[in-house]
Amino acid sequence: MSQNDLSRRTVLRRGAILSTALGLGLLTTTGQVAAMNKAELIEAMASKSGLRKSDAKKALDGFTDATTKALEKGDSAVLVGFGSFSISKRSARTGRNPSTGRNSSSRNGPVDDSPVTFDACPEFAAALDLNPGKGDEASAKCRDADVVIDAEYIASATGGSHEGLSEEDAKRALEAFINTTTEALKKGDRISVGREEDEDEGFGTFSISKRSARTGRNPQTGKEIQIAAKNVVKFKAGAELSKAVN
């Protein structure tokens, strides 16, 4: 085989490899949203905090368990610097069946099938470059929740510095959770805090959702106002959390 034939085959092979790589890149950027599951989240938290994965898991479970218990009792809960969780309460209304296009009455809860409302705290919204659109309301929910979850709370819930997490380690773990979630959502990924074997089970998932411009009503005056389109953090409760609060 001549040197020219070898060179031509090398060029073709390299071109095929490059085309495949570009194709995979297009699938990644144009396909479905990437999802980080609980195991990957814990690993990222451990890496960012310098803690063991078992300690990162304790902090994450402490946060989700405390939030679930609060919501189960009908209380609101806030993870300081991240966001507040409360029970969704929406009145019956007429919606549209996506399969038939016909109007249908909705009397059994929210159309988006998540019984839990999440409101990003101002710090978290700012880190995501979002416009929370709720101003003082968002701040109030993060300040006045029934259950306030912070490093001290997690350290106490996990047994303290001897058997569980110290307050310093809990702080590092929670900061790692918020930073990991921020980075993932800014890339357009989804964060699942569900079971490793099924992300739809467990606590729930976080993602970025685009909310269209719409006409609203000023709660103080009752007058109609125009609400601009914006991106918001969407939380979808997992099956276990949904069952706990229903």
PDB file of C-alpha atoms in Angstrom:
ATOM      1  CA  MET A   1       0.000   0.000   0.000  1.00  0.00           C
ATOM      2  CA  SER A   2       1.386   3.393  -0.985  1.00  0.00           C
ATOM      3  CA  GLN A   3       2.146   6.258   1.401  1.00  0.00           C
ATOM      4  CA  ASN A   4      -0.571   8.310  -0.289  1.00  0.00           C
ATOM      5  CA  ASP A   5      -3.151   5.591   0.407  1.00  0.00           C
ATOM      6  CA  LEU A   6      -2.120   5.478   4.064  1.00  0.00           C
ATOM      7  CA  SER A   7      -2.359   9.253   4.383  1.00  0.00           C
ATOM      8  CA  ARG A   8      -5.772   9.280   2.720  1.00  0.00           C
ATOM      9  CA  ARG A   9      -7.081   6.559   5.073  1.00  0.00           C
ATOM     10  CA  THR A  10      -5.706   8.424   8.105  1.00  0.00           C
ATOM     11  CA  VAL A  11      -7.450  11.626   7.063  1.00  0.00           C
ATOM     12  CA  LEU A  12     -10.737   9.799   6.484  1.00  0.00           C
ATOM     13  CA  ARG A  13     -10.508   8.000   9.845  1.00  0.00           C
ATOM     14  CA  ARG A  14      -9.795  11.227  11.722  1.00  0.00           C
ATOM     15  CA  GLY A  15     -12.643  12.934   9.884  1.00  0.00           C
ATOM     16  CA  ALA A  16     -15.026  10.164  10.932  1.00  0.00           C
ATOM     17  CA  ILE A  17     -13.929  10.457  14.585  1.00  0.00           C
ATOM     18  CA  LEU A  18     -14.399  14.224  14.513  1.00  0.00           C
ATOM     19  CA  SER A  19     -17.845  13.900  12.915  1.00  0.00           C
ATOM     20  CA  THR A  20     -18.912  11.402  15.573  1.00  0.00           C
ATOM     21  CA  ALA A  21     -17.693  13.691  18.354  1.00  0.00           C
ATOM     22  CA  LEU A  22     -19.530  16.649  16.870  1.00  0.00           C
ATOM     23  CA  GLY A  23     -22.653  14.557  16.491  1.00  0.00           C
ATOM     24  CA  LEU A  24     -22.542  13.505  20.138  1.00  0.00           C
ATOM     25  CA  GLY A  25     -22.062  17.127  21.112  1.00  0.00           C
ATOM     26  CA  LEU A  26     -25.142  18.133  19.132  1.00  0.00           C
ATOM     27  CA  LEU A  27     -27.163  15.380  20.798  1.00  0.00           C
ATOM     28  CA  THR A  28     -26.055  16.649  24.189  1.00  0.00           C
ATOM     29  CA  THR A  29     -26.917  20.274  23.465  1.00  0.00           C
ATOM     30  CA  THR A  30     -30.102  19.744  21.483  1.00  0.00           C
ATOM     31  CA  GLY A  31     -31.490  16.615  23.172  1.00  0.00           C
ATOM     32  CA  GLN A  32     -33.123  16.147  26.489  1.00  0.00           C
ATOM     33  CA  VAL A  33     -32.092  18.121  29.551  1.00  0.00           C
ATOM     34  CA  ALA A  34     -29.295  16.447  31.503  1.00  0.00           C
ATOM     35  CA  ALA A  35     -30.206  15.246  34.983  1.00  0.00           C
ATOM     36  CA  MET A  36     -28.027  14.917  38.082  1.00  0.00           C
ATOM     37  CA  ASN A  37     -29.319  12.153  40.340  1.00  0.00           C
ATOM     38  CA  LYS A  38     -28.979  11.928  44.104  1.00  0.00           C
ATOM     39  CA  ALA A  39     -25.798   9.841  44.064  1.00  0.00           C
ATOM     40  CA  GLU A  40     -24.106  12.309  41.701  1.00  0.00           C
ATOM     41  CA  LEU A  41     -25.331  15.218  43.804  1.00  0.00           C
ATOM     42  CA  ILE A  42     -23.861  13.707  46.966  1.00  0.00           C
ATOM     43  CA  GLU A  43     -20.568  13.054  45.197  1.00  0.00           C
ATOM     44  CA  ALA A  44     -20.413  16.666  44.003  1.00  0.00           C
ATOM     45  CA  MET A  45     -21.258  17.947  47.481  1.00  0.00           C
ATOM     46  CA  ALA A  46     -18.482  15.831  49.001  1.00  0.00           C
ATOM     47  CA  SER A  47     -15.986  17.070  46.423  1.00  0.00           C
ATOM     48  CA  LYS A  48     -16.847  20.741  46.936  1.00  0.00           C
ATOM     49  CA  SER A  49     -16.978  20.549  50.731  1.00  0.00           C
ATOM     50  CA  GLY A  50     -14.059  18.215  51.355  1.00  0.00           C
ATOM     51  CA  LEU A  51     -16.355  15.965  53.403  1.00  0.00           C
ATOM     52  CA  ARG A  52     -16.915  12.242  53.112  1.00  0.00           C
ATOM     53  CA  LYS A  53     -19.816  11.196  50.911  1.00  0.00           C
ATOM     54  CA  SER A  54     -21.512   9.700  53.953  1.00  0.00           C
ATOM     55  CA  ASP A  55     -21.418  13.094  55.689  1.00  0.00           C
ATOM     56  CA  ALA A  56     -22.686  14.898  52.587  1.00  0.00           C
ATOM     57  CA  LYS A  57     -25.551  12.394  52.471  1.00  0.00           C
ATOM     58  CA  LYS A  58     -26.373  13.031  56.145  1.00  0.00           C
ATOM     59  CA  ALA A  59     -26.690  16.760  55.483  1.00  0.00           C
ATOM     60  CA  LEU A  60     -28.823  16.270  52.370  1.00  0.00           C
ATOM     61  CA  ASP A  61     -31.090  13.753  54.094  1.00  0.00           C
ATOM     62  CA  GLY A  62     -31.349  16.056  57.111  1.00  0.00           C
ATOM     63  CA  PHE A  63     -32.597  18.865  54.881  1.00  0.00           C
ATOM     64  CA  THR A  64     -35.122  16.747  52.955  1.00  0.00           C
ATOM     65  CA  ASP A  65     -36.390  14.941  56.075  1.00  0.00           C
ATOM     66  CA  ALA A  66     -36.915  18.216  57.964  1.00  0.00           C
ATOM     67  CA  THR A  67     -38.727  19.759  54.993  1.00  0.00           C
ATOM     68  CA  THR A  68     -40.942  16.701  54.515  1.00  0.00           C
ATOM     69  CA  LYS A  69     -41.923  16.603  58.204  1.00  0.00           C
ATOM     70  CA  ALA A  70     -42.760  20.323  58.202  1.00  0.00           C
ATOM     71  CA  LEU A  71     -44.916  20.071  55.072  1.00  0.00           C
ATOM     72  CA  GLU A  72     -46.625  16.947  56.397  1.00  0.00           C
ATOM     73  CA  LYS A  73     -47.811  19.025  59.368  1.00  0.00           C
ATOM     74  CA  GLY A  74     -48.935  21.847  57.066  1.00  0.00           C
ATOM     75  CA  ASP A  75     -46.009  24.109  57.996  1.00  0.00           C
ATOM     76  CA  SER A  76     -43.640  25.902  55.644  1.00  0.00           C
ATOM     77  CA  ALA A  77     -39.894  25.255  55.626  1.00  0.00           C
ATOM     78  CA  VAL A  78     -36.908  27.217  54.332  1.00  0.00           C
ATOM     79  CA  LEU A  79     -33.346  26.212  53.644  1.00  0.00           C
ATOM     80  CA  VAL A  80     -31.487  29.434  54.414  1.00  0.00           C
ATOM     81  CA  GLY A  81     -30.020  31.022  51.287  1.00  0.00           C
ATOM     82  CA  PHE A  82     -31.799  28.549  49.001  1.00  0.00           C
ATOM     83  CA  GLY A  83     -35.587  28.605  49.053  1.00  0.00           C
ATOM     84  CA  SER A  84     -38.850  28.044  50.883  1.00  0.00           C
ATOM     85  CA  PHE A  85     -41.294  25.162  50.574  1.00  0.00           C
ATOM     86  CA  SER A  86     -45.018  25.308  51.305  1.00  0.00           C
ATOM     87  CA  ILE A  87     -48.180  23.400  50.474  1.00  0.00           C
ATOM     88  CA  SER A  88     -49.855  24.407  47.222  1.00  0.00           C
ATOM     89  CA  LYS A  89     -53.427  25.539  47.709  1.00  0.00           C
ATOM     90  CA  ARG A  90     -55.263  26.408  44.508  1.00  0.00           C
ATOM     91  CA  SER A  91     -58.998  26.800  44.075  1.00  0.00           C
ATOM     92  CA  ALA A  92     -61.058  24.790  41.593  1.00  0.00           C
ATOM     93  CA  ARG A  93     -60.948  26.169  38.065  1.00  0.00           C
ATOM     94  CA  THR A  94     -61.551  25.274  34.429  1.00  0.00           C
ATOM     95  CA  GLY A  95     -58.561  23.938  32.527  1.00  0.00           C
ATOM     96  CA  ARG A  96     -58.033  22.233  29.167  1.00  0.00           C
ATOM     97  CA  ASN A  97     -57.510  18.529  28.624  1.00  0.00           C
ATOM     98  CA  PRO A  98     -54.187  18.251  26.689  1.00  0.00           C
ATOM     99  CA  SER A  99     -55.383  15.087  24.920  1.00  0.00           C
ATOM    100  CA  THR A 100     -58.827  16.237  23.745  1.00  0.00           C
ATOM    101  CA  GLY A 101     -58.502  20.021  23.822  1.00  0.00           C
ATOM    102  CA  ARG A 102     -61.786  20.216  25.745  1.00  0.00           C
ATOM    103  CA  ASN A 103     -62.403  22.265  28.836  1.00  0.00           C
ATOM    104  CA  SER A 104     -62.460  20.344  32.101  1.00  0.00           C
ATOM    105  CA  SER A 105     -62.983  21.260  35.733  1.00  0.00           C
ATOM    106  CA  SER A 106     -60.061  20.986  38.137  1.00  0.00           C
ATOM    107  CA  ARG A 107     -61.095  20.491  41.755  1.00  0.00           C
ATOM    108  CA  ASN A 108     -58.422  18.228  43.101  1.00  0.00           C
ATOM    109  CA  GLY A 109     -55.358  20.457  43.254  1.00  0.00           C
ATOM    110  CA  PRO A 110     -52.853  22.091  40.930  1.00  0.00           C
ATOM    111  CA  VAL A 111     -52.618  21.310  37.247  1.00  0.00           C
ATOM    112  CA  ASP A 112     -48.828  20.891  37.409  1.00  0.00           C
ATOM    113  CA  ASP A 113     -49.372  17.850  39.711  1.00  0.00           C
ATOM    114  CA  SER A 114     -46.927  19.099  42.344  1.00  0.00           C
ATOM    115  CA  PRO A 115     -48.565  19.664  45.739  1.00  0.00           C
ATOM    116  CA  VAL A 116     -45.563  21.673  46.971  1.00  0.00           C
ATOM    117  CA  THR A 117     -44.683  25.259  46.061  1.00  0.00           C
ATOM    118  CA  PHE A 118     -41.033  26.333  45.969  1.00  0.00           C
ATOM    119  CA  ASP A 119     -39.926  29.976  46.137  1.00  0.00           C
ATOM    120  CA  ALA A 120     -36.269  30.768  45.545  1.00  0.00           C
ATOM    121  CA  CYS A 121     -34.736  32.986  48.209  1.00  0.00           C
ATOM    122  CA  PRO A 122     -33.313  36.266  46.845  1.00  0.00           C
ATOM    123  CA  GLU A 123     -29.708  35.044  47.252  1.00  0.00           C
ATOM    124  CA  PHE A 124     -30.358  31.877  45.250  1.00  0.00           C
ATOM    125  CA  ALA A 125     -32.305  33.736  42.560  1.00  0.00           C
ATOM    126  CA  ALA A 126     -29.503  36.297  42.259  1.00  0.00           C
ATOM    127  CA  ALA A 127     -26.880  33.546  41.907  1.00  0.00           C
ATOM    128  CA  LEU A 128     -28.937  32.083  39.043  1.00  0.00           C
ATOM    129  CA  ASP A 129     -29.278  35.523  37.405  1.00  0.00           C
ATOM    130  CA  LEU A 130     -33.051  35.259  37.703  1.00  0.00           C
ATOM    131  CA  ASN A 131     -35.559  37.985  38.334  1.00  0.00           C
ATOM    132  CA  PRO A 132     -37.601  36.497  41.199  1.00  0.00           C
ATOM    133  CA  GLY A 133     -40.458  38.866  40.395  1.00  0.00           C
ATOM    134  CA  LYS A 134     -41.801  38.713  43.923  1.00  0.00           C
ATOM    135  CA  GLY A 135     -39.568  41.175  45.742  1.00  0.00           C
ATOM    136  CA  ASP A 136     -40.508  41.520  49.393  1.00  0.00           C
ATOM    137  CA  GLU A 137     -42.832  38.516  49.160  1.00  0.00           C
ATOM    138  CA  ALA A 138     -39.937  36.167  48.359  1.00  0.00           C
ATOM    139  CA  SER A 139     -37.843  37.677  51.155  1.00  0.00           C
ATOM    140  CA  ALA A 140     -40.699  37.308  53.634  1.00  0.00           C
ATOM    141  CA  LYS A 141     -41.227  33.636  52.805  1.00  0.00           C
ATOM    142  CA  CYS A 142     -37.539  32.938  53.303  1.00  0.00           C
ATOM    143  CA  ARG A 143     -37.471  34.904  56.546  1.00  0.00           C
ATOM    144  CA  ASP A 144     -40.759  33.908  58.168  1.00  0.00           C
ATOM    145  CA  ALA A 145     -41.062  30.171  57.443  1.00  0.00           C
ATOM    146  CA  ASP A 146     -42.302  27.926  60.242  1.00  0.00           C
ATOM    147  CA  VAL A 147     -39.177  25.737  60.105  1.00  0.00           C
ATOM    148  CA  VAL A 148     -35.797  27.331  59.398  1.00  0.00           C
ATOM    149  CA  ILE A 149     -33.135  24.868  58.241  1.00  0.00           C
ATOM    150  CA  ASP A 150     -29.518  25.946  58.609  1.00  0.00           C
ATOM    151  CA  ALA A 151     -26.200  24.455  59.706  1.00  0.00           C
ATOM    152  CA  GLU A 152     -27.159  24.542  63.382  1.00  0.00           C
ATOM    153  CA  TYR A 153     -30.430  22.738  62.640  1.00  0.00           C
ATOM    154  CA  ILE A 154     -28.700  20.015  60.579  1.00  0.00           C
ATOM    155  CA  ALA A 155     -25.978  19.500  63.206  1.00  0.00           C
ATOM    156  CA  SER A 156     -28.634  19.048  65.884  1.00  0.00           C
ATOM    157  CA  ALA A 157     -30.779  16.769  63.697  1.00  0.00           C
ATOM    158  CA  THR A 158     -27.833  14.495  62.824  1.00  0.00           C
ATOM    159  CA  GLY A 159     -26.660  14.074  66.405  1.00  0.00           C
ATOM    160  CA  GLY A 160     -24.058  16.774  66.949  1.00  0.00           C
ATOM    161  CA  SER A 161     -20.271  16.745  66.465  1.00  0.00           C
ATOM    162  CA  HIS A 162     -19.645  13.284  68.039  1.00  0.00           C
ATOM    163  CA  GLU A 163     -22.227  11.033  66.384  1.00  0.00           C
ATOM    164  CA  GLY A 164     -23.275  13.145  63.428  1.00  0.00           C
ATOM    165  CA  LEU A 165     -22.178  16.374  61.772  1.00  0.00           C
ATOM    166  CA  SER A 166     -20.590  19.324  63.486  1.00  0.00           C
ATOM    167  CA  GLU A 167     -22.116  22.705  62.757  1.00  0.00           C
ATOM    168  CA  GLU A 168     -19.053  23.606  60.657  1.00  0.00           C
ATOM    169  CA  ASP A 169     -19.326  20.435  58.555  1.00  0.00           C
ATOM    170  CA  ALA A 170     -23.073  20.930  58.162  1.00  0.00           C
ATOM    171  CA  LYS A 171     -22.432  24.466  56.922  1.00  0.00           C
ATOM    172  CA  ARG A 172     -19.905  23.242  54.366  1.00  0.00           C
ATOM    173  CA  ALA A 173     -22.280  20.533  53.164  1.00  0.00           C
ATOM    174  CA  LEU A 174     -25.246  22.899  52.753  1.00  0.00           C
ATOM    175  CA  GLU A 175     -23.118  25.467  50.927  1.00  0.00           C
ATOM    176  CA  ALA A 176     -21.903  22.686  48.622  1.00  0.00           C
ATOM    177  CA  PHE A 177     -25.510  21.647  47.940  1.00  0.00           C
ATOM    178  CA  ILE A 178     -26.542  25.199  47.052  1.00  0.00           C
ATOM    179  CA  ASN A 179     -23.450  25.775  44.891  1.00  0.00           C
ATOM    180  CA  THR A 180     -23.866  22.445  43.075  1.00  0.00           C
ATOM    181  CA  THR A 181     -27.542  23.120  42.414  1.00  0.00           C
ATOM    182  CA  THR A 182     -26.784  26.644  41.203  1.00  0.00           C
ATOM    183  CA  GLU A 183     -24.144  25.447  38.739  1.00  0.00           C
ATOM    184  CA  ALA A 184     -26.364  22.682  37.367  1.00  0.00           C
ATOM    185  CA  LEU A 185     -29.428  24.878  36.910  1.00  0.00           C
ATOM    186  CA  LYS A 186     -27.391  27.626  35.237  1.00  0.00           C
ATOM    187  CA  LYS A 187     -26.342  25.046  32.643  1.00  0.00           C
ATOM    188  CA  GLY A 188     -29.970  24.078  32.123  1.00  0.00           C
ATOM    189  CA  ASP A 189     -29.619  20.728  33.876  1.00  0.00           C
ATOM    190  CA  ARG A 190     -32.100  19.164  36.271  1.00  0.00           C
ATOM    191  CA  ILE A 191     -31.295  18.169  39.862  1.00  0.00           C
ATOM    192  CA  SER A 192     -33.016  15.101  41.257  1.00  0.00           C
ATOM    193  CA  VAL A 193     -33.161  14.538  45.009  1.00  0.00           C
ATOM    194  CA  GLY A 194     -34.937  11.238  44.636  1.00  0.00           C
ATOM    195  CA  ARG A 195     -34.013   7.638  45.124  1.00  0.00           C
ATOM    196  CA  GLU A 196     -30.924   6.424  43.289  1.00  0.00           C
ATOM    197  CA  GLU A 197     -32.923   3.684  41.567  1.00  0.00           C
ATOM    198  CA  ASP A 198     -35.847   5.955  40.626  1.00  0.00           C
ATOM    199  CA  GLU A 199     -35.462   9.740  40.534  1.00  0.00           C
ATOM    200  CA  ASP A 200     -39.251  10.239  40.434  1.00  0.00           C
ATOM    201  CA  GLU A 201     -39.502   8.748  43.914  1.00  0.00           C
ATOM    202  CA  GLY A 202     -38.225  10.442  47.053  1.00  0.00           C
ATOM    203  CA  PHE A 203     -38.104  14.188  47.624  1.00  0.00           C
ATOM    204  CA  GLY A 204     -38.307  15.829  44.203  1.00  0.00           C
ATOM    205  CA  THR A 205     -36.550  17.554  41.298  1.00  0.00           C
ATOM    206  CA  PHE A 206     -35.410  21.111  40.593  1.00  0.00           C
ATOM    207  CA  SER A 207     -35.243  22.657  37.127  1.00  0.00           C
ATOM    208  CA  ILE A 208     -35.504  26.018  35.380  1.00  0.00           C
ATOM    209  CA  SER A 209     -38.862  26.792  33.796  1.00  0.00           C
ATOM    210  CA  LYS A 210     -39.796  29.705  31.554  1.00  0.00           C
ATOM    211  CA  ARG A 211     -42.963  31.458  32.683  1.00  0.00           C
ATOM    212  CA  SER A 212     -44.766  33.333  29.911  1.00  0.00           C
ATOM    213  CA  ALA A 213     -45.897  36.931  30.219  1.00  0.00           C
ATOM    214  CA  ARG A 214     -49.414  37.166  31.593  1.00  0.00           C
ATOM    215  CA  THR A 215     -52.012  39.426  33.151  1.00  0.00           C
ATOM    216  CA  GLY A 216     -52.176  39.298  36.937  1.00  0.00           C
ATOM    217  CA  ARG A 217     -53.883  41.209  39.695  1.00  0.00           C
ATOM    218  CA  ASN A 218     -52.370  43.465  42.345  1.00  0.00           C
ATOM    219  CA  PRO A 219     -53.264  41.814  45.695  1.00  0.00           C
ATOM    220  CA  GLN A 220     -53.438  45.204  47.446  1.00  0.00           C
ATOM    221  CA  THR A 221     -55.546  47.143  44.928  1.00  0.00           C
ATOM    222  CA  GLY A 222     -57.236  44.394  42.923  1.00  0.00           C
ATOM    223  CA  LYS A 223     -56.236  46.115  39.670  1.00  0.00           C
ATOM    224  CA  GLU A 224     -54.939  44.144  36.699  1.00  0.00           C
ATOM    225  CA  ILE A 225     -51.192  44.289  36.109  1.00  0.00           C
ATOM    226  CA  GLN A 226     -48.954  42.971  33.344  1.00  0.00           C
ATOM    227  CA  ILE A 227     -46.435  40.407  34.544  1.00  0.00           C
ATOM    228  CA  ALA A 228     -43.367  40.060  32.317  1.00  0.00           C
ATOM    229  CA  ALA A 229     -42.010  36.718  31.117  1.00  0.00           C
ATOM    230  CA  LYS A 230     -39.269  35.301  33.311  1.00  0.00           C
ATOM    231  CA  ASN A 231     -37.340  32.194  34.227  1.00  0.00           C
ATOM    232  CA  VAL A 232     -38.183  30.591  37.562  1.00  0.00           C
ATOM    233  CA  VAL A 233     -36.928  27.645  39.595  1.00  0.00           C
ATOM    234  CA  LYS A 234     -39.460  24.847  39.306  1.00  0.00           C
ATOM    235  CA  PHE A 235     -39.753  22.161  41.975  1.00  0.00           C
ATOM    236  CA  LYS A 236     -41.669  18.971  41.288  1.00  0.00           C
ATOM    237  CA  ALA A 237     -42.369  16.924  44.386  1.00  0.00           C
ATOM    238  CA  GLY A 238     -41.421  13.255  44.197  1.00  0.00           C
ATOM    239  CA  ALA A 239     -43.895  10.461  44.823  1.00  0.00           C
ATOM    240  CA  GLU A 240     -42.937   9.987  48.475  1.00  0.00           C
ATOM    241  CA  LEU A 241     -43.159  13.688  49.313  1.00  0.00           C
ATOM    242  CA  SER A 242     -46.441  14.020  47.429  1.00  0.00           C
ATOM    243  CA  LYS A 243     -47.893  11.101  49.369  1.00  0.00           C
ATOM    244  CA  ALA A 244     -46.690  12.576  52.674  1.00  0.00           C
ATOM    245  CA  VAL A 245     -48.420  15.927  52.137  1.00  0.00           C
ATOM    246  CA  ASN A 246     -51.678  14.711  50.564  1.00  0.00           C
TER     247      ASN A 246
END
